[in-house]
PDB file of C-alpha atoms in Angstrom:
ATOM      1  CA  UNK U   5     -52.609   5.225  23.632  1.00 42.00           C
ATOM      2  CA  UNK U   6     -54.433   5.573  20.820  1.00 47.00           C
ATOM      3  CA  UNK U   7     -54.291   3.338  17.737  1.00 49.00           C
ATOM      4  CA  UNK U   8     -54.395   3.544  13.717  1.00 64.00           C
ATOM      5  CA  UNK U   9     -58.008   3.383  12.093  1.00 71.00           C
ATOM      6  CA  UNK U  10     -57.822  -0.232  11.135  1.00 89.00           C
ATOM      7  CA  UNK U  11     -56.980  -1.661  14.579  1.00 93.00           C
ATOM      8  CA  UNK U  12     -59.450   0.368  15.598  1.00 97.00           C
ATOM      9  CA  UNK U  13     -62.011  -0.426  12.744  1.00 97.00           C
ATOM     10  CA  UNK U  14     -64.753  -2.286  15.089  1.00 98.00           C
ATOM     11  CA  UNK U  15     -64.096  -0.420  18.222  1.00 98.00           C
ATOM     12  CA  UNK U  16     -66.473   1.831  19.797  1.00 98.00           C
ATOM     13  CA  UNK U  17     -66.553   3.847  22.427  1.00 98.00           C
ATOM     14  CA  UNK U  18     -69.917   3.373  24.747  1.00 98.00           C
ATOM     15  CA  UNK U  19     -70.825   7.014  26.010  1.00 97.00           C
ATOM     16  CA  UNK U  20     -71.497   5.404  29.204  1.00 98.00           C
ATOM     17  CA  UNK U  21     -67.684   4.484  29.757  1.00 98.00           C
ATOM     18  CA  UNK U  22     -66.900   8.510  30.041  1.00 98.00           C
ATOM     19  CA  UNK U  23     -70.162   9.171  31.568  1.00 96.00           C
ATOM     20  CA  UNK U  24     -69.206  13.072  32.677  1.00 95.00           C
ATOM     21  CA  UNK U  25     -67.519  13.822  29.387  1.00 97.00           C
ATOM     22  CA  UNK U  26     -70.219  16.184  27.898  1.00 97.00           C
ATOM     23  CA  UNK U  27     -71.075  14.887  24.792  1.00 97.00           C
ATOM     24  CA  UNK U  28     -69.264  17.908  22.308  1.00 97.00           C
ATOM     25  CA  UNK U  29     -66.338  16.504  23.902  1.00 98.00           C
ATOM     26  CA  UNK U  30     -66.681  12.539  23.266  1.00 98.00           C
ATOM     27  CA  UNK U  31     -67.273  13.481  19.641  1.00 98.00           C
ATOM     28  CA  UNK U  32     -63.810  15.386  19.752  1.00 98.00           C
ATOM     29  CA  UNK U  33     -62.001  13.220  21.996  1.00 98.00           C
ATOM     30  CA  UNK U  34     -63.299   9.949  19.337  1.00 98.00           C
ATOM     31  CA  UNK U  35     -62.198  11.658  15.949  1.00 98.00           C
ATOM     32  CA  UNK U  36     -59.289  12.553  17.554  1.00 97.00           C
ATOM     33  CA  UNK U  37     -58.248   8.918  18.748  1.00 97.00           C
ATOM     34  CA  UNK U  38     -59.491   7.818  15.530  1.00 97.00           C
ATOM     35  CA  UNK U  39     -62.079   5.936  17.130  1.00 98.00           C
ATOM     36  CA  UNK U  40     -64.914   5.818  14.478  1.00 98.00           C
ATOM     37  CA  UNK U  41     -68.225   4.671  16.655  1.00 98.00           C
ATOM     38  CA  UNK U  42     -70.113   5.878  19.806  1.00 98.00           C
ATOM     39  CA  UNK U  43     -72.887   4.432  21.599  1.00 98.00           C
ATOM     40  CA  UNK U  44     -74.900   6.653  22.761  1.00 98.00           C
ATOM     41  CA  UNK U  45     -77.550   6.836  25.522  1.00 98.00           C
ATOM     42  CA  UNK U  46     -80.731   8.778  25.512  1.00 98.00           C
ATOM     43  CA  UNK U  47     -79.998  11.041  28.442  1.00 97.00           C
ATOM     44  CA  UNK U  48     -77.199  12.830  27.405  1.00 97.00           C
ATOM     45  CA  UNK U  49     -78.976  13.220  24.086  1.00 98.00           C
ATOM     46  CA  UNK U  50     -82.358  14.574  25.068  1.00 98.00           C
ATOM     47  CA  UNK U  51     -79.915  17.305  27.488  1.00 97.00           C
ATOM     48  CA  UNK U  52     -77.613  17.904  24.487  1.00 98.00           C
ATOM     49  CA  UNK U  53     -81.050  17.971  21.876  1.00 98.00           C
ATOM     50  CA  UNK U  54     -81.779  15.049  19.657  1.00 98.00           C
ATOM     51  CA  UNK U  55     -81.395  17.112  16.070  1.00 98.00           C
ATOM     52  CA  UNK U  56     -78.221  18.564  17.431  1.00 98.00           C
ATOM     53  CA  UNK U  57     -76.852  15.151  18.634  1.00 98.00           C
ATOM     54  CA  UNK U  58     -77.520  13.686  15.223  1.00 98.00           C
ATOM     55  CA  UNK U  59     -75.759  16.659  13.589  1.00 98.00           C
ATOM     56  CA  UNK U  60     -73.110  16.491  15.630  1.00 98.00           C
ATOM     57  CA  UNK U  61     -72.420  12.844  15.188  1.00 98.00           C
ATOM     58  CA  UNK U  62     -73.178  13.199  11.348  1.00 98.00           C
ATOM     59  CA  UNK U  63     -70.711  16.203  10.913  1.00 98.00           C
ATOM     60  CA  UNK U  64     -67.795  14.355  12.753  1.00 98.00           C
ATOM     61  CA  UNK U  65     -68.234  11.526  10.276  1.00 98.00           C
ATOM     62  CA  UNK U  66     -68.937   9.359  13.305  1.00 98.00           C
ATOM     63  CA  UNK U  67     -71.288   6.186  13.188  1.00 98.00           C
ATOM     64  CA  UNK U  68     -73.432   5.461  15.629  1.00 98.00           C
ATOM     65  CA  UNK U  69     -73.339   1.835  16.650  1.00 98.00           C
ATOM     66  CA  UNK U  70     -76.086   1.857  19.668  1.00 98.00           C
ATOM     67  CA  UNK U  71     -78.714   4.047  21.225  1.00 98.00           C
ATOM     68  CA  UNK U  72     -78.901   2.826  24.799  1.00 98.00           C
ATOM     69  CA  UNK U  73     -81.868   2.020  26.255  1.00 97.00           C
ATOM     70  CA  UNK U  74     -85.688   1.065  25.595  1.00 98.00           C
ATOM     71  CA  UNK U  75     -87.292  -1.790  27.502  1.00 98.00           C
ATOM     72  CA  UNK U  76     -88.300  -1.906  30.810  1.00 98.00           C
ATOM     73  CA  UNK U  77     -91.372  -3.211  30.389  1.00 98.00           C
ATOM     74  CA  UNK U  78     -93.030  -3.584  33.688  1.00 95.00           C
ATOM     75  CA  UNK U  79     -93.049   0.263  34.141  1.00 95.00           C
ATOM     76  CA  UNK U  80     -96.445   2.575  33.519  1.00 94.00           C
ATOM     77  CA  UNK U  81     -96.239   4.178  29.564  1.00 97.00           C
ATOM     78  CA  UNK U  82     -93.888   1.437  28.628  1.00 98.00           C
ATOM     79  CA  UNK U  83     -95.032   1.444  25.174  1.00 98.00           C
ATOM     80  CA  UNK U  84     -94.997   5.141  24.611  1.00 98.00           C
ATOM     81  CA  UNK U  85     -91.383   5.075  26.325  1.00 98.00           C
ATOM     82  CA  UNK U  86     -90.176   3.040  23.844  1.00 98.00           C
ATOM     83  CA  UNK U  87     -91.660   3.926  20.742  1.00 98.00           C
ATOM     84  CA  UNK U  88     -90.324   7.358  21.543  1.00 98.00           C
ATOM     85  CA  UNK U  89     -87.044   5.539  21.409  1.00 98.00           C
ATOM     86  CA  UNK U  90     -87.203   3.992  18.253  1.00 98.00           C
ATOM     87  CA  UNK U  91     -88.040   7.522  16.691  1.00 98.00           C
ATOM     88  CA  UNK U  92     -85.061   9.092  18.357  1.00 98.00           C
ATOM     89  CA  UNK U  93     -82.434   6.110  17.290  1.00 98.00           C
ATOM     90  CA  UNK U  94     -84.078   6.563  13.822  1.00 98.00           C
ATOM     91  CA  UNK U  95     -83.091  10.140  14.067  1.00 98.00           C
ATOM     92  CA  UNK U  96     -79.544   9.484  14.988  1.00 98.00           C
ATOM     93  CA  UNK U  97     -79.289   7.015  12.436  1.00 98.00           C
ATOM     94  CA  UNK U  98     -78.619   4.354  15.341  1.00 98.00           C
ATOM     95  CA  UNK U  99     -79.707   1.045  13.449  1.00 98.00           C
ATOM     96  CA  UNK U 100     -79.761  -0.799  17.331  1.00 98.00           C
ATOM     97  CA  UNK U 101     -81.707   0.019  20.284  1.00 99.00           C
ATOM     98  CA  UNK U 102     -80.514  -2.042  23.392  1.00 99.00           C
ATOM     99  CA  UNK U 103     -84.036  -3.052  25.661  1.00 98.00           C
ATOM    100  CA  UNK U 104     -83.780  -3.873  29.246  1.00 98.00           C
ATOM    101  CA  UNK U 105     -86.624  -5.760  29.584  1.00 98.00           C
ATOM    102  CA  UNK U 106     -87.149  -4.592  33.154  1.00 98.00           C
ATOM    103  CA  UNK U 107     -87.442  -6.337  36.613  1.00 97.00           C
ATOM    104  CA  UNK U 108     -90.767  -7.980  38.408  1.00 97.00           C
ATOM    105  CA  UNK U 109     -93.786  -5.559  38.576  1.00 95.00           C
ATOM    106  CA  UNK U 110     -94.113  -3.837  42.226  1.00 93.00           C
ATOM    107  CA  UNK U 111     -95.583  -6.605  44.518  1.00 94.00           C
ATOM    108  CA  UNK U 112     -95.324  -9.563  42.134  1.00 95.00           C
ATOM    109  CA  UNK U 113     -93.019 -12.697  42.276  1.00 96.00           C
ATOM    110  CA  UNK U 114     -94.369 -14.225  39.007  1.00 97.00           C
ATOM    111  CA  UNK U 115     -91.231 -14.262  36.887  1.00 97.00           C
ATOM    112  CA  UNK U 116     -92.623 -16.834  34.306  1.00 97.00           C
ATOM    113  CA  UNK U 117     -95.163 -13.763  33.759  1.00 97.00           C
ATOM    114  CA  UNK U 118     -92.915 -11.291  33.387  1.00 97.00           C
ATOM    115  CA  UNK U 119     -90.884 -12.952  31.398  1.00 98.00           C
ATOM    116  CA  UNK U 120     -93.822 -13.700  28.691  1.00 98.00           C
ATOM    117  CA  UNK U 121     -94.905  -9.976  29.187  1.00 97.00           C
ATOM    118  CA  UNK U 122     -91.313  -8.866  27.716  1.00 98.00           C
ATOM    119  CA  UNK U 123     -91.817 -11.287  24.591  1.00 98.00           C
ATOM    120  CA  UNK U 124     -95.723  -9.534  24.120  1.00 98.00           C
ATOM    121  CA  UNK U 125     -94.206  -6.557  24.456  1.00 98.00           C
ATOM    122  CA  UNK U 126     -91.261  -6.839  21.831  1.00 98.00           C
ATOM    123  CA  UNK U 127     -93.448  -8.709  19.740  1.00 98.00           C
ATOM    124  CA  UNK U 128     -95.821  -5.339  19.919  1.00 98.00           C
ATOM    125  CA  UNK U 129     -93.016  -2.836  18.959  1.00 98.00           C
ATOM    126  CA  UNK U 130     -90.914  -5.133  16.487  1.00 98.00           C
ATOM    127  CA  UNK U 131     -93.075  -3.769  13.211  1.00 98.00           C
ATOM    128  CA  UNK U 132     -92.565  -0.284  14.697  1.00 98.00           C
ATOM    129  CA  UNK U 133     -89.061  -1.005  14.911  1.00 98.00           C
ATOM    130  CA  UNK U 134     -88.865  -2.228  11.344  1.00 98.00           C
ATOM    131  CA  UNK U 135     -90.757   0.463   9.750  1.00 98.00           C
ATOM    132  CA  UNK U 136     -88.146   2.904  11.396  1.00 98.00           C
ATOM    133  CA  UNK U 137     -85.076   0.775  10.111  1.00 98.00           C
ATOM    134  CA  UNK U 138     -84.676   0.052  13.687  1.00 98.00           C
ATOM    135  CA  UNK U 139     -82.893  -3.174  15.247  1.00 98.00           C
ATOM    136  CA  UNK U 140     -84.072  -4.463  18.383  1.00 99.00           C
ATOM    137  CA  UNK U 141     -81.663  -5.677  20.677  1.00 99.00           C
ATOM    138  CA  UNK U 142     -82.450  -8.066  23.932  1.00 99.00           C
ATOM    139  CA  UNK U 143     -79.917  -7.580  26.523  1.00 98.00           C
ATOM    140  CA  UNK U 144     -79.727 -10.224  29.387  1.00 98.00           C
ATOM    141  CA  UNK U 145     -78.202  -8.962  32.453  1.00 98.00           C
ATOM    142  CA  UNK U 146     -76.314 -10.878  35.100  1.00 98.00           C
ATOM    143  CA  UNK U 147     -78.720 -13.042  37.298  1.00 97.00           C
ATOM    144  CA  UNK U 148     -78.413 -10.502  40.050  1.00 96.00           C
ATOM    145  CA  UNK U 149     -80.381  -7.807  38.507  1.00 97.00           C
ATOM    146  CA  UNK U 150     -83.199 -10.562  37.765  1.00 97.00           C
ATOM    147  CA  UNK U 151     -85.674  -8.683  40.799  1.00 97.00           C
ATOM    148  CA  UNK U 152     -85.292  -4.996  39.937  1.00 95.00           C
ATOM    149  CA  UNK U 153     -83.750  -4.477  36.599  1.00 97.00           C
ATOM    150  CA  UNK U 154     -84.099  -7.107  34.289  1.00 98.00           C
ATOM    151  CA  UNK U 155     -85.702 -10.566  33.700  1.00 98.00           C
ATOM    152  CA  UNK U 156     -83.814 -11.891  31.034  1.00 98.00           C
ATOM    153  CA  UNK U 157     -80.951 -13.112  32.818  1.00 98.00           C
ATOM    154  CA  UNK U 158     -79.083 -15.348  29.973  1.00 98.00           C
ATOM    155  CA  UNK U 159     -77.911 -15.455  26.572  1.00 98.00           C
ATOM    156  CA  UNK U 160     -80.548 -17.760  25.904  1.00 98.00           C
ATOM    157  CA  UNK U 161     -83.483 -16.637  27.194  1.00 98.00           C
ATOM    158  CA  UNK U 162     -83.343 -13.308  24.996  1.00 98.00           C
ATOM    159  CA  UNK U 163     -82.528 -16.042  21.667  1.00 98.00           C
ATOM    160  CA  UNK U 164     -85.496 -17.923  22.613  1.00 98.00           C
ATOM    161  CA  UNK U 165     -87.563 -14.471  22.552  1.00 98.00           C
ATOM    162  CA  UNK U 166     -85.207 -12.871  19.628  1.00 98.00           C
ATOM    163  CA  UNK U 167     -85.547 -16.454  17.350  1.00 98.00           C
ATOM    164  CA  UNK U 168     -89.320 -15.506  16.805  1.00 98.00           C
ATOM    165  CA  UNK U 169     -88.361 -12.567  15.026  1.00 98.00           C
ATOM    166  CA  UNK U 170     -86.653 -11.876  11.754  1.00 98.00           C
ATOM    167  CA  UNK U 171     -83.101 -11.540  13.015  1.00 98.00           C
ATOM    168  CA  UNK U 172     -82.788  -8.169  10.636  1.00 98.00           C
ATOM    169  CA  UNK U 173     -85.539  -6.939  13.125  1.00 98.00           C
ATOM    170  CA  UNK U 174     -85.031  -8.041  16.686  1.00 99.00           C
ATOM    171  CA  UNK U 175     -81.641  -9.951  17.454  1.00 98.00           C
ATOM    172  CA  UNK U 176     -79.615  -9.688  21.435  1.00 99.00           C
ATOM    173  CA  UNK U 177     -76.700  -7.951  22.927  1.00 99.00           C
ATOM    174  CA  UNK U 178     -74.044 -10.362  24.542  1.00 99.00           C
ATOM    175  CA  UNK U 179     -72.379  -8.234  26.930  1.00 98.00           C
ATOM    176  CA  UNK U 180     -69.405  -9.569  28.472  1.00 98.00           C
ATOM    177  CA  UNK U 181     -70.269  -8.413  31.084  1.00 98.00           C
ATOM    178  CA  UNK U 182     -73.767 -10.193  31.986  1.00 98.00           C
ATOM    179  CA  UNK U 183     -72.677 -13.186  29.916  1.00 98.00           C
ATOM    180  CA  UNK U 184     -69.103 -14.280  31.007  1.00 98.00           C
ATOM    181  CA  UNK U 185     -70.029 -16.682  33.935  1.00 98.00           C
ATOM    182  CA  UNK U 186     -72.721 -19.167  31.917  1.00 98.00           C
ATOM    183  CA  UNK U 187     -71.407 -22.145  30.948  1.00 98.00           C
ATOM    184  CA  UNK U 188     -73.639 -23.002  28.092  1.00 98.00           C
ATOM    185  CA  UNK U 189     -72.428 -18.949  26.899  1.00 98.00           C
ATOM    186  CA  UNK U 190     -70.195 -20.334  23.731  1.00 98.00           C
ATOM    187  CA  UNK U 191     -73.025 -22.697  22.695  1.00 98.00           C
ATOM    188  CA  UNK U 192     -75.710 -20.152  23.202  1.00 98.00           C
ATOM    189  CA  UNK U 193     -73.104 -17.160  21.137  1.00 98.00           C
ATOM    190  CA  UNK U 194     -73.026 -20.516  18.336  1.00 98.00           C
ATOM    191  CA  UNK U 195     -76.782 -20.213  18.034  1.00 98.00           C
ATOM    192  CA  UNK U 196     -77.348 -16.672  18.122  1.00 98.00           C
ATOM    193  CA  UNK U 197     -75.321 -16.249  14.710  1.00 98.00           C
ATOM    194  CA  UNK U 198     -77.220 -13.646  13.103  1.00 98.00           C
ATOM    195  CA  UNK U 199     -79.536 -12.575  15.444  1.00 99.00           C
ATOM    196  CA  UNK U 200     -76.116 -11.286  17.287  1.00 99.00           C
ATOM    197  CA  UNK U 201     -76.573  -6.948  17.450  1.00 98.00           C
ATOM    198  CA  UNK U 202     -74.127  -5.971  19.480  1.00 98.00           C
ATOM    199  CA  UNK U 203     -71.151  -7.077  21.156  1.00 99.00           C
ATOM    200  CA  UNK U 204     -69.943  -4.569  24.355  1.00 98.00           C
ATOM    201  CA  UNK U 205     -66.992  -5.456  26.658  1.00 98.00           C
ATOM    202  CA  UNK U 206     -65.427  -4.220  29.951  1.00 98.00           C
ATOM    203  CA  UNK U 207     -64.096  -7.058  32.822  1.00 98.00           C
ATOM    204  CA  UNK U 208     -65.175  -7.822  36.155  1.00 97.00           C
ATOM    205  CA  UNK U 209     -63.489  -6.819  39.163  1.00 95.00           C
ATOM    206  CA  UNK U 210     -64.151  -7.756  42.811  1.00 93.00           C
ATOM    207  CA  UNK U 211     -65.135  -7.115  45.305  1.00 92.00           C
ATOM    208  CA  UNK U 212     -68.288  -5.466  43.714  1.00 91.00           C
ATOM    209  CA  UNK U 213     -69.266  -1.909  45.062  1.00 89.00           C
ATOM    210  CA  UNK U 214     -72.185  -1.784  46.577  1.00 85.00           C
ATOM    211  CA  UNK U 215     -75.532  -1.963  44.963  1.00 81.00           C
ATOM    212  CA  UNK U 216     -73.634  -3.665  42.477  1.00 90.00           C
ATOM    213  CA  UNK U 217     -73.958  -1.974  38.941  1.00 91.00           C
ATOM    214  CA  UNK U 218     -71.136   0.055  39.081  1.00 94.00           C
ATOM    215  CA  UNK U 219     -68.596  -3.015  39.049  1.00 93.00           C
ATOM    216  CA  UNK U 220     -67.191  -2.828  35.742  1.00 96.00           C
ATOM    217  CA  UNK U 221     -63.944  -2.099  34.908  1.00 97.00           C
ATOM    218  CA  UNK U 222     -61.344  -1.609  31.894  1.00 98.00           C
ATOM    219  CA  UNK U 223     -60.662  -4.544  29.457  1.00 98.00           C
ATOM    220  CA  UNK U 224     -57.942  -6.198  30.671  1.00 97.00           C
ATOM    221  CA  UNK U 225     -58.395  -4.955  34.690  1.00 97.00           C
ATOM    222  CA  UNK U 226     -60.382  -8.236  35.706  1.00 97.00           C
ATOM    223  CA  UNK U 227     -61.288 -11.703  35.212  1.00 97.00           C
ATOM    224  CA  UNK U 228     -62.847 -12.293  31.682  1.00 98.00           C
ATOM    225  CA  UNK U 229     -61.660 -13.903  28.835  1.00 98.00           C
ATOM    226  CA  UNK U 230     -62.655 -11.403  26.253  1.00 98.00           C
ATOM    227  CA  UNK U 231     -60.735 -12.283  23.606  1.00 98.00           C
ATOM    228  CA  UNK U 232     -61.862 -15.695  23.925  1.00 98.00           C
ATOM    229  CA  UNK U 233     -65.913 -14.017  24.085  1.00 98.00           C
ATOM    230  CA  UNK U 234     -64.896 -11.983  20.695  1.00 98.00           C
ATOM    231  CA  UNK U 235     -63.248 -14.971  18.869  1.00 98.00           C
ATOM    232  CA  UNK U 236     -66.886 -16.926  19.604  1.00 98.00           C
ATOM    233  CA  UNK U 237     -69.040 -14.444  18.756  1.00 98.00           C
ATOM    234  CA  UNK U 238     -66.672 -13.891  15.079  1.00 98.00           C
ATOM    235  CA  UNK U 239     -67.354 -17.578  14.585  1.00 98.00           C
ATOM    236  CA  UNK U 240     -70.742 -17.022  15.003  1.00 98.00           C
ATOM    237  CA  UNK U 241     -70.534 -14.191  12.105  1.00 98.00           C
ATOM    238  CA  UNK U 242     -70.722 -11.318  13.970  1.00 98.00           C
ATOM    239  CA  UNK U 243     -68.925  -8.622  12.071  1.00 98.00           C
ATOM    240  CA  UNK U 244     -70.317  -5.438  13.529  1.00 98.00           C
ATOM    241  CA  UNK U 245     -68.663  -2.773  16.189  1.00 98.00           C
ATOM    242  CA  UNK U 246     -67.564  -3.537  19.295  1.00 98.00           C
ATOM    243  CA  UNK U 247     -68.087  -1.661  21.998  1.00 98.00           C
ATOM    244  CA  UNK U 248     -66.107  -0.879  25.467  1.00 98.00           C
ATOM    245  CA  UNK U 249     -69.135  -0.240  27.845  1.00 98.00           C
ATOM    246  CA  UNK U 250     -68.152   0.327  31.964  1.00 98.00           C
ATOM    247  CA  UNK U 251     -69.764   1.727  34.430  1.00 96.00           C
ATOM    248  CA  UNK U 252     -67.935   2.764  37.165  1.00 96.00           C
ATOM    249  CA  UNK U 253     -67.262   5.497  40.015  1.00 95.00           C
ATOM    250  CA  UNK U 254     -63.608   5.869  39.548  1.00 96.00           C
ATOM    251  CA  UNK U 255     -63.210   5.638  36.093  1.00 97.00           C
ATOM    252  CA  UNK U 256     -66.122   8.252  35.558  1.00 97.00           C
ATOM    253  CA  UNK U 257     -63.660  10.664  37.979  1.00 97.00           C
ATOM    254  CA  UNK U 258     -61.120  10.285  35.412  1.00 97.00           C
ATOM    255  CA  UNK U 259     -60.918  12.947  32.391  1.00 97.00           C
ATOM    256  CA  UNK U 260     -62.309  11.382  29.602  1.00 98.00           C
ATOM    257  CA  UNK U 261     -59.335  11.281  27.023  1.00 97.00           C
ATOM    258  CA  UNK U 262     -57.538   9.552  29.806  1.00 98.00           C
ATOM    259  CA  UNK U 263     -60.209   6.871  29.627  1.00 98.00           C
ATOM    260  CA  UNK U 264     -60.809   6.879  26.044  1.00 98.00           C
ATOM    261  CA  UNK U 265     -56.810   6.143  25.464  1.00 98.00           C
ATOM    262  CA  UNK U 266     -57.268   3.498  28.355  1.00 98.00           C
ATOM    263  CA  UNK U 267     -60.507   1.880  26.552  1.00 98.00           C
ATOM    264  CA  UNK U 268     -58.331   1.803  23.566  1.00 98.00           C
ATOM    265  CA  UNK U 269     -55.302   0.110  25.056  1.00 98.00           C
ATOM    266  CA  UNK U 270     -57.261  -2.620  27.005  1.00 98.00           C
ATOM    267  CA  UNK U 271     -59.520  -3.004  23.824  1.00 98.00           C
ATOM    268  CA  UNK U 272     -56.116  -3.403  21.087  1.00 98.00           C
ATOM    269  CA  UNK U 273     -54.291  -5.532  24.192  1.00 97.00           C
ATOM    270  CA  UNK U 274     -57.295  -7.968  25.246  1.00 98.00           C
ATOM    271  CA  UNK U 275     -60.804  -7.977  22.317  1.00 98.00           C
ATOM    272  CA  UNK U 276     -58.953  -7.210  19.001  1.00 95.00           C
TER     273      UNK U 276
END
């Protein structure tokens, strides 16, 4: 299914969500659905070539809503890493770059520390960031991937790092995702008001696979109230794209139109 291009006015499709659809062909399949953003992640775009990514996109008429991922700031060359990454979403005209701040340092159980070293380390590349007409974007992740992946864990530990910072220059992600289970999650969305990025959706399915981060399924194929999540984070002025994010095995097996006209169905059926 697809749908016409004001139902379909905030959606946009996460690359990530048709992660073996090579990237000439998301730009097809999206015009062609009418969808009129991608998020894209640096991968694909460094194999497909940054200036002919951003031509691509550009040519197709297609605005990019994300550039997926800087952060992970407990790893060697972080700050290289990620000022690299502001230059490419600059190129692509991406104005958000999702950070993962990262899990504990090898060896160390000091999650208080970690935790500050993310804020010294945003706090480091935010004027960067600026200068490029960048957006930084905090991401929590569910409190599963705390150890290995990332130590921002809730909504509103990334506000009380983001609220330092102009909003205009460093703001958070709520992914439905990573956000669904809190219970403070509607007062924390209520707070975060402007310094709200991005929005991404997809559900959550159980039993989880194993190792966990392939979990994610379709809107509409699991347990979260999305429309409810969308509805909050409108109150909270959030006006920008939406995006359908999932990672998962068997939906990656699928051919990507297939998935793309799925994305859109759950997306017009259970977020719009």
């Amino acid at each position: 299914m697809t749908g016409d291009r004001t139902a379909l006015r905030r959606f946009s499709l996460n690359q990530a969500t048709t992660k073996r659809w090579p990237l000439p062909d998301v730009v097809a399949g999206c015009v062609a659905a009418g969808v009129p953003g991608i998020g894209l992640w640096r991968e694909p775009v460094a194999e497909h070539g940054l200036a002919r990514t951003a031509k691509l996109v550009r040519d197709a008429g297609l605005e990019v809503t994300t550039l997926c991922r800087g952060g992970f700031f407990s790893a060697g060359g972080w700050r290289d890493e990620n000022l690299r990454a502001i230059e490419e979403a600059a190129t692509l005209g991406a104005p958000v770059l999702v950070l993962v701040s990262g899990g504990l340092p090898e060896g160390s159980r000091d999650i208080d520390g970690a935790r500050a070293r993310v804020a010294d380390a945003i706090a480091d590349l935010a004027p960067h960031a600026e200068a490029a007409g960048v957006r930084l974007a905090i991401e929590p992740l569910h409190p599963m991937f705390t150890a290995d992946r990332c130590v921002i864990a809730t909504l509103g530990q990334a506000l009380d790092i983001a609220q330092r910072f102009a909003p205009e220059v460093v703001g958070v992600v709520v992914d439905a995702y990573h956000v669904w289970w809190d219970d403070t999650v509607y007062a924390q969305i209520a707070r975060a008001g402007e310094w709200i990025a991005s929005f991404q959706v997809c559900d959550w399915i159980t039993p989880l696979p194993e190792g966990v981060l392939l979990g994610r399924a379709l809107p509409g194929d699991g347990c979260i109230e999305l429309r409810r999540l969308r509805e909050a984070v409108d109150a909270a002025g959030y006006t920008g794209p939406i995006e359908v994010e999932v990672f998962h095995a068997d939906i990656w097996a699928r051919p990507g139109a297939q998935v793309l006209a799925a994305a859109i169905d759950g997306y017009l059926r259970e977020v719009a």
